[in-house]
């Protein structure tokens, strides 16, 4: 029996074979590359077609890409092979994952919200390692499950004990319809 998230996301990725080519790395990452430590090991969590992971790999990072949807990872793998980038891929349910302690120099978490991960991130980043996080904030009128959205200021509060390098809540125009609120966070693990 496939994981329900895998079922949902594999269908989405398979129905749009050009999704990978269209995706750009997230601007939060490309415009704050200088906040990262020297290239080391990064993990791109719920990476999708991993445009941001591929971007880091092209900047001399070794990157592990994790996602529950194998079709997304296949798209990413094709691009990684074409450009001979140092990336590995694993299909994984990230709802309650285990990550090795003090192992990563950077963690990317774009548009995936599983709150139990936050403590895992705190343990698995090396001292001085950096977390990039961006996803939607719940607003009145949104009919989707509020658990899938951040509350205003929730992300900043969760990482108050770390060095916050960037925190911003802003309106982000989405491909089609109306403006949506997002939160962006960059934090550094204590040295
Ligand atoms: C909105 S997409 C974001 C993809 C990518 N991080 C980006 O920003 O382009 C959400 C991703 O979360 C993945 N996902 C959903 N549920 C998951 C789970 N339980 N475990 C791992 N990945 C999951 C989906 O397959 C999808 O690729």
PDB file of N, CA, C and O in Angstrom, residues 50-106:
ATOM      1  N   UNK A  50      13.883  19.415  -6.642  1.00  0.00           N
ATOM      2  CA  UNK A  50      15.136  19.850  -6.016  1.00  0.00           C
ATOM      3  C   UNK A  50      15.954  20.876  -6.792  1.00  0.00           C
ATOM      4  O   UNK A  50      17.178  20.765  -6.881  1.00  0.00           O
ATOM      5  N   UNK A  51      15.290  21.881  -7.314  1.00  0.00           N
ATOM      6  CA  UNK A  51      16.039  22.935  -7.993  1.00  0.00           C
ATOM      7  C   UNK A  51      17.033  23.593  -7.030  1.00  0.00           C
ATOM      8  O   UNK A  51      18.155  23.932  -7.425  1.00  0.00           O
ATOM      9  N   UNK A  52      16.636  23.720  -5.757  1.00  0.00           N
ATOM     10  CA  UNK A  52      17.539  24.364  -4.795  1.00  0.00           C
ATOM     11  C   UNK A  52      18.712  23.442  -4.436  1.00  0.00           C
ATOM     12  O   UNK A  52      19.845  23.899  -4.292  1.00  0.00           O
ATOM     13  N   UNK A  53      18.434  22.147  -4.304  1.00  0.00           N
ATOM     14  CA  UNK A  53      19.514  21.186  -4.051  1.00  0.00           C
ATOM     15  C   UNK A  53      20.498  21.151  -5.202  1.00  0.00           C
ATOM     16  O   UNK A  53      21.720  21.143  -5.007  1.00  0.00           O
ATOM     17  N   UNK A  54      19.980  21.170  -6.427  1.00  0.00           N
ATOM     18  CA  UNK A  54      20.845  21.178  -7.616  1.00  0.00           C
ATOM     19  C   UNK A  54      21.688  22.448  -7.656  1.00  0.00           C
ATOM     20  O   UNK A  54      22.875  22.415  -7.999  1.00  0.00           O
ATOM     21  N   UNK A  55      21.074  23.546  -7.257  1.00  0.00           N
ATOM     22  CA  UNK A  55      21.792  24.823  -7.230  1.00  0.00           C
ATOM     23  C   UNK A  55      22.971  24.757  -6.251  1.00  0.00           C
ATOM     24  O   UNK A  55      24.091  25.163  -6.574  1.00  0.00           O
ATOM     25  N   UNK A  56      22.703  24.199  -5.050  1.00  0.00           N
ATOM     26  CA  UNK A  56      23.793  24.075  -4.068  1.00  0.00           C
ATOM     27  C   UNK A  56      24.895  23.154  -4.593  1.00  0.00           C
ATOM     28  O   UNK A  56      26.082  23.427  -4.423  1.00  0.00           O
ATOM     29  N   UNK A  57      24.486  22.055  -5.212  1.00  0.00           N
ATOM     30  CA  UNK A  57      25.472  21.104  -5.746  1.00  0.00           C
ATOM     31  C   UNK A  57      26.351  21.769  -6.808  1.00  0.00           C
ATOM     32  O   UNK A  57      27.548  21.498  -6.901  1.00  0.00           O
ATOM     33  N   UNK A  58      25.736  22.663  -7.581  1.00  0.00           N
ATOM     34  CA  UNK A  58      26.513  23.382  -8.595  1.00  0.00           C
ATOM     35  C   UNK A  58      27.474  24.378  -7.952  1.00  0.00           C
ATOM     36  O   UNK A  58      28.366  24.903  -8.616  1.00  0.00           O
ATOM     37  N   UNK A  59      27.284  24.639  -6.649  1.00  0.00           N
ATOM     38  CA  UNK A  59      28.195  25.520  -5.902  1.00  0.00           C
ATOM     39  C   UNK A  59      29.081  24.701  -4.959  1.00  0.00           C
ATOM     40  O   UNK A  59      29.382  25.138  -3.848  1.00  0.00           O
ATOM     41  N   UNK A  60      29.440  23.514  -5.396  1.00  0.00           N
ATOM     42  CA  UNK A  60      30.432  22.662  -4.730  1.00  0.00           C
ATOM     43  C   UNK A  60      29.932  21.978  -3.456  1.00  0.00           C
ATOM     44  O   UNK A  60      30.729  21.467  -2.678  1.00  0.00           O
ATOM     45  N   UNK A  61      28.642  21.996  -3.213  1.00  0.00           N
ATOM     46  CA  UNK A  61      28.104  21.281  -2.060  1.00  0.00           C
ATOM     47  C   UNK A  61      27.804  19.837  -2.435  1.00  0.00           C
ATOM     48  O   UNK A  61      27.423  19.559  -3.584  1.00  0.00           O
ATOM     49  N   UNK A  62      27.976  18.957  -1.456  1.00  0.00           N
ATOM     50  CA  UNK A  62      27.504  17.587  -1.615  1.00  0.00           C
ATOM     51  C   UNK A  62      26.082  17.564  -1.048  1.00  0.00           C
ATOM     52  O   UNK A  62      25.880  18.010   0.100  1.00  0.00           O
ATOM     53  N   UNK A  63      25.121  17.088  -1.813  1.00  0.00           N
ATOM     54  CA  UNK A  63      23.718  17.258  -1.410  1.00  0.00           C
ATOM     55  C   UNK A  63      22.983  15.910  -1.375  1.00  0.00           C
ATOM     56  O   UNK A  63      23.141  15.079  -2.276  1.00  0.00           O
ATOM     57  N   UNK A  64      22.216  15.731  -0.302  1.00  0.00           N
ATOM     58  CA  UNK A  64      21.316  14.572  -0.200  1.00  0.00           C
ATOM     59  C   UNK A  64      19.897  15.103  -0.357  1.00  0.00           C
ATOM     60  O   UNK A  64      19.505  16.050   0.336  1.00  0.00           O
ATOM     61  N   UNK A  65      19.134  14.512  -1.273  1.00  0.00           N
ATOM     62  CA  UNK A  65      17.771  14.971  -1.550  1.00  0.00           C
ATOM     63  C   UNK A  65      16.789  13.915  -1.073  1.00  0.00           C
ATOM     64  O   UNK A  65      16.881  12.757  -1.492  1.00  0.00           O
ATOM     65  N   UNK A  66      15.860  14.314  -0.228  1.00  0.00           N
ATOM     66  CA  UNK A  66      14.886  13.367   0.336  1.00  0.00           C
ATOM     67  C   UNK A  66      13.472  13.808   0.002  1.00  0.00           C
ATOM     68  O   UNK A  66      13.143  15.000   0.124  1.00  0.00           O
ATOM     69  N   UNK A  67      12.651  12.848  -0.401  1.00  0.00           N
ATOM     70  CA  UNK A  67      11.244  13.157  -0.695  1.00  0.00           C
ATOM     71  C   UNK A  67      10.475  11.837  -0.720  1.00  0.00           C
ATOM     72  O   UNK A  67      11.039  10.785  -1.001  1.00  0.00           O
ATOM     73  N   UNK A  68       9.181  11.933  -0.440  1.00  0.00           N
ATOM     74  CA  UNK A  68       8.341  10.736  -0.461  1.00  0.00           C
ATOM     75  C   UNK A  68       7.948  10.362  -1.900  1.00  0.00           C
ATOM     76  O   UNK A  68       7.542   9.229  -2.153  1.00  0.00           O
ATOM     77  N   UNK A  69       8.083  11.322  -2.828  1.00  0.00           N
ATOM     78  CA  UNK A  69       7.618  11.104  -4.207  1.00  0.00           C
ATOM     79  C   UNK A  69       8.772  10.719  -5.113  1.00  0.00           C
ATOM     80  O   UNK A  69       9.604  11.563  -5.476  1.00  0.00           O
ATOM     81  N   UNK A  70       8.797   9.449  -5.515  1.00  0.00           N
ATOM     82  CA  UNK A  70       9.928   9.014  -6.337  1.00  0.00           C
ATOM     83  C   UNK A  70       9.919   9.658  -7.724  1.00  0.00           C
ATOM     84  O   UNK A  70      10.986   9.858  -8.312  1.00  0.00           O
ATOM     85  N   UNK A  71       8.734  10.032  -8.245  1.00  0.00           N
ATOM     86  CA  UNK A  71       8.738  10.677  -9.575  1.00  0.00           C
ATOM     87  C   UNK A  71       9.461  12.010  -9.533  1.00  0.00           C
ATOM     88  O   UNK A  71      10.131  12.387 -10.495  1.00  0.00           O
ATOM     89  N   UNK A  72       9.321  12.731  -8.410  1.00  0.00           N
ATOM     90  CA  UNK A  72      10.033  14.011  -8.294  1.00  0.00           C
ATOM     91  C   UNK A  72      11.542  13.760  -8.298  1.00  0.00           C
ATOM     92  O   UNK A  72      12.302  14.452  -8.978  1.00  0.00           O
ATOM     93  N   UNK A  73      11.954  12.750  -7.541  1.00  0.00           N
ATOM     94  CA  UNK A  73      13.388  12.468  -7.441  1.00  0.00           C
ATOM     95  C   UNK A  73      13.954  12.023  -8.790  1.00  0.00           C
ATOM     96  O   UNK A  73      15.096  12.352  -9.123  1.00  0.00           O
ATOM     97  N   UNK A  74      13.139  11.310  -9.572  1.00  0.00           N
ATOM     98  CA  UNK A  74      13.623  10.888 -10.899  1.00  0.00           C
ATOM     99  C   UNK A  74      13.885  12.101 -11.788  1.00  0.00           C
ATOM    100  O   UNK A  74      14.890  12.164 -12.486  1.00  0.00           O
ATOM    101  N   UNK A  75      12.970  13.087 -11.735  1.00  0.00           N
ATOM    102  CA  UNK A  75      13.187  14.330 -12.500  1.00  0.00           C
ATOM    103  C   UNK A  75      14.521  14.958 -12.087  1.00  0.00           C
ATOM    104  O   UNK A  75      15.323  15.356 -12.924  1.00  0.00           O
ATOM    105  N   UNK A  76      14.712  15.044 -10.777  1.00  0.00           N
ATOM    106  CA  UNK A  76      15.930  15.697 -10.264  1.00  0.00           C
ATOM    107  C   UNK A  76      17.173  14.903 -10.656  1.00  0.00           C
ATOM    108  O   UNK A  76      18.210  15.483 -11.017  1.00  0.00           O
ATOM    109  N   UNK A  77      17.044  13.583 -10.599  1.00  0.00           N
ATOM    110  CA  UNK A  77      18.192  12.729 -10.904  1.00  0.00           C
ATOM    111  C   UNK A  77      18.649  12.908 -12.359  1.00  0.00           C
ATOM    112  O   UNK A  77      19.847  12.944 -12.648  1.00  0.00           O
ATOM    113  N   UNK A  78      17.688  13.057 -13.258  1.00  0.00           N
ATOM    114  CA  UNK A  78      18.031  13.248 -14.672  1.00  0.00           C
ATOM    115  C   UNK A  78      18.879  14.514 -14.828  1.00  0.00           C
ATOM    116  O   UNK A  78      19.917  14.526 -15.491  1.00  0.00           O
ATOM    117  N   UNK A  79      18.441  15.565 -14.153  1.00  0.00           N
ATOM    118  CA  UNK A  79      19.191  16.837 -14.261  1.00  0.00           C
ATOM    119  C   UNK A  79      20.557  16.735 -13.597  1.00  0.00           C
ATOM    120  O   UNK A  79      21.544  17.270 -14.098  1.00  0.00           O
ATOM    121  N   UNK A  80      20.601  16.064 -12.458  1.00  0.00           N
ATOM    122  CA  UNK A  80      21.878  15.934 -11.739  1.00  0.00           C
ATOM    123  C   UNK A  80      22.885  15.152 -12.586  1.00  0.00           C
ATOM    124  O   UNK A  80      24.063  15.511 -12.667  1.00  0.00           O
ATOM    125  N   UNK A  81      22.410  14.102 -13.250  1.00  0.00           N
ATOM    126  CA  UNK A  81      23.311  13.292 -14.084  1.00  0.00           C
ATOM    127  C   UNK A  81      23.800  14.101 -15.276  1.00  0.00           C
ATOM    128  O   UNK A  81      24.968  14.039 -15.640  1.00  0.00           O
ATOM    129  N   UNK A  82      22.861  14.850 -15.876  1.00  0.00           N
ATOM    130  CA  UNK A  82      23.226  15.647 -17.059  1.00  0.00           C
ATOM    131  C   UNK A  82      24.366  16.612 -16.721  1.00  0.00           C
ATOM    132  O   UNK A  82      25.284  16.802 -17.486  1.00  0.00           O
ATOM    133  N   UNK A  83      24.289  17.200 -15.534  1.00  0.00           N
ATOM    134  CA  UNK A  83      25.297  18.196 -15.142  1.00  0.00           C
ATOM    135  C   UNK A  83      26.393  17.592 -14.256  1.00  0.00           C
ATOM    136  O   UNK A  83      27.184  18.336 -13.672  1.00  0.00           O
ATOM    137  N   UNK A  84      26.393  16.255 -14.126  1.00  0.00           N
ATOM    138  CA  UNK A  84      27.334  15.524 -13.241  1.00  0.00           C
ATOM    139  C   UNK A  84      27.526  16.212 -11.881  1.00  0.00           C
ATOM    140  O   UNK A  84      28.637  16.559 -11.487  1.00  0.00           O
ATOM    141  N   UNK A  85      26.416  16.373 -11.207  1.00  0.00           N
ATOM    142  CA  UNK A  85      26.439  17.030  -9.896  1.00  0.00           C
ATOM    143  C   UNK A  85      26.482  15.984  -8.775  1.00  0.00           C
ATOM    144  O   UNK A  85      25.885  14.914  -8.897  1.00  0.00           O
ATOM    145  N   UNK A  86      27.173  16.311  -7.663  1.00  0.00           N
ATOM    146  CA  UNK A  86      27.320  15.347  -6.565  1.00  0.00           C
ATOM    147  C   UNK A  86      26.089  15.295  -5.653  1.00  0.00           C
ATOM    148  O   UNK A  86      26.074  15.863  -4.569  1.00  0.00           O
ATOM    149  N   UNK A  87      25.065  14.592  -6.115  1.00  0.00           N
ATOM    150  CA  UNK A  87      23.806  14.525  -5.363  1.00  0.00           C
ATOM    151  C   UNK A  87      23.415  13.068  -5.168  1.00  0.00           C
ATOM    152  O   UNK A  87      23.558  12.259  -6.090  1.00  0.00           O
ATOM    153  N   UNK A  88      22.917  12.745  -3.972  1.00  0.00           N
ATOM    154  CA  UNK A  88      22.287  11.439  -3.804  1.00  0.00           C
ATOM    155  C   UNK A  88      20.818  11.635  -3.450  1.00  0.00           C
ATOM    156  O   UNK A  88      20.435  12.684  -2.913  1.00  0.00           O
ATOM    157  N   UNK A  89      20.026  10.623  -3.745  1.00  0.00           N
ATOM    158  CA  UNK A  89      18.575  10.726  -3.597  1.00  0.00           C
ATOM    159  C   UNK A  89      18.056   9.552  -2.779  1.00  0.00           C
ATOM    160  O   UNK A  89      18.545   8.442  -2.915  1.00  0.00           O
ATOM    161  N   UNK A  90      17.055   9.827  -1.947  1.00  0.00           N
ATOM    162  CA  UNK A  90      16.395   8.721  -1.249  1.00  0.00           C
ATOM    163  C   UNK A  90      14.917   9.025  -1.100  1.00  0.00           C
ATOM    164  O   UNK A  90      14.526  10.159  -0.775  1.00  0.00           O
ATOM    165  N   UNK A  91      14.097   8.005  -1.348  1.00  0.00           N
ATOM    166  CA  UNK A  91      12.658   8.117  -1.130  1.00  0.00           C
ATOM    167  C   UNK A  91      12.411   7.875   0.349  1.00  0.00           C
ATOM    168  O   UNK A  91      12.841   6.856   0.902  1.00  0.00           O
ATOM    169  N   UNK A  92      11.756   8.833   1.012  1.00  0.00           N
ATOM    170  CA  UNK A  92      11.618   8.737   2.468  1.00  0.00           C
ATOM    171  C   UNK A  92      10.386   9.504   2.940  1.00  0.00           C
ATOM    172  O   UNK A  92      10.129  10.610   2.453  1.00  0.00           O
ATOM    173  N   UNK A  93       9.657   8.930   3.876  1.00  0.00           N
ATOM    174  CA  UNK A  93       8.572   9.654   4.553  1.00  0.00           C
ATOM    175  C   UNK A  93       9.207  10.514   5.647  1.00  0.00           C
ATOM    176  O   UNK A  93       9.860  10.000   6.551  1.00  0.00           O
ATOM    177  N   UNK A  94       9.007  11.811   5.545  1.00  0.00           N
ATOM    178  CA  UNK A  94       9.682  12.744   6.460  1.00  0.00           C
ATOM    179  C   UNK A  94       8.793  13.226   7.599  1.00  0.00           C
ATOM    180  O   UNK A  94       9.118  14.207   8.260  1.00  0.00           O
ATOM    181  N   UNK A  95       7.683  12.543   7.818  1.00  0.00           N
ATOM    182  CA  UNK A  95       6.789  13.007   8.883  1.00  0.00           C
ATOM    183  C   UNK A  95       7.472  12.931  10.246  1.00  0.00           C
ATOM    184  O   UNK A  95       7.428  13.879  11.030  1.00  0.00           O
ATOM    185  N   UNK A  96       8.086  11.809  10.531  1.00  0.00           N
ATOM    186  CA  UNK A  96       8.837  11.648  11.785  1.00  0.00           C
ATOM    187  C   UNK A  96      10.198  11.021  11.476  1.00  0.00           C
ATOM    188  O   UNK A  96      10.445   9.875  11.829  1.00  0.00           O
ATOM    189  N   UNK A  97      11.064  11.726  10.794  1.00  0.00           N
ATOM    190  CA  UNK A  97      12.288  11.072  10.335  1.00  0.00           C
ATOM    191  C   UNK A  97      13.385  11.064  11.397  1.00  0.00           C
ATOM    192  O   UNK A  97      13.361  11.853  12.345  1.00  0.00           O
ATOM    193  N   UNK A  98      14.327  10.185  11.225  1.00  0.00           N
ATOM    194  CA  UNK A  98      15.560  10.226  12.000  1.00  0.00           C
ATOM    195  C   UNK A  98      16.628  10.778  11.079  1.00  0.00           C
ATOM    196  O   UNK A  98      16.744  10.375   9.929  1.00  0.00           O
ATOM    197  N   UNK A  99      17.401  11.743  11.579  1.00  0.00           N
ATOM    198  CA  UNK A  99      18.556  12.222  10.817  1.00  0.00           C
ATOM    199  C   UNK A  99      19.770  12.075  11.724  1.00  0.00           C
ATOM    200  O   UNK A  99      19.651  12.228  12.948  1.00  0.00           O
ATOM    201  N   UNK A 100      20.923  11.806  11.163  1.00  0.00           N
ATOM    202  CA  UNK A 100      22.107  11.647  12.004  1.00  0.00           C
ATOM    203  C   UNK A 100      22.449  12.945  12.740  1.00  0.00           C
ATOM    204  O   UNK A 100      22.250  14.040  12.214  1.00  0.00           O
ATOM    205  N   UNK A 101      22.945  12.792  13.961  1.00  0.00           N
ATOM    206  CA  UNK A 101      23.231  13.949  14.823  1.00  0.00           C
ATOM    207  C   UNK A 101      24.470  14.693  14.327  1.00  0.00           C
ATOM    208  O   UNK A 101      25.439  14.075  13.870  1.00  0.00           O
ATOM    209  N   UNK A 102      24.426  16.026  14.387  1.00  0.00           N
ATOM    210  CA  UNK A 102      25.556  16.901  14.081  1.00  0.00           C
ATOM    211  C   UNK A 102      26.272  16.503  12.787  1.00  0.00           C
ATOM    212  O   UNK A 102      27.483  16.303  12.777  1.00  0.00           O
ATOM    213  N   UNK A 103      25.530  16.405  11.720  1.00  0.00           N
ATOM    214  CA  UNK A 103      26.075  15.859  10.471  1.00  0.00           C
ATOM    215  C   UNK A 103      26.010  16.802   9.277  1.00  0.00           C
ATOM    216  O   UNK A 103      26.736  16.611   8.310  1.00  0.00           O
ATOM    217  N   UNK A 104      25.113  17.803   9.313  1.00  0.00           N
ATOM    218  CA  UNK A 104      24.896  18.610   8.107  1.00  0.00           C
ATOM    219  C   UNK A 104      25.399  20.048   8.294  1.00  0.00           C
ATOM    220  O   UNK A 104      25.229  20.638   9.356  1.00  0.00           O
ATOM    221  N   UNK A 105      25.977  20.574   7.211  1.00  0.00           N
ATOM    222  CA  UNK A 105      26.406  21.973   7.213  1.00  0.00           C
ATOM    223  C   UNK A 105      25.269  22.889   6.768  1.00  0.00           C
ATOM    224  O   UNK A 105      25.309  24.090   7.033  1.00  0.00           O
ATOM    225  N   UNK A 106      24.291  22.319   6.090  1.00  0.00           N
ATOM    226  CA  UNK A 106      23.123  23.113   5.682  1.00  0.00           C
ATOM    227  C   UNK A 106      21.910  22.199   5.539  1.00  0.00           C
ATOM    228  O   UNK A 106      22.042  21.041   5.128  1.00  0.00           O
TER     229      UNK A 106
END
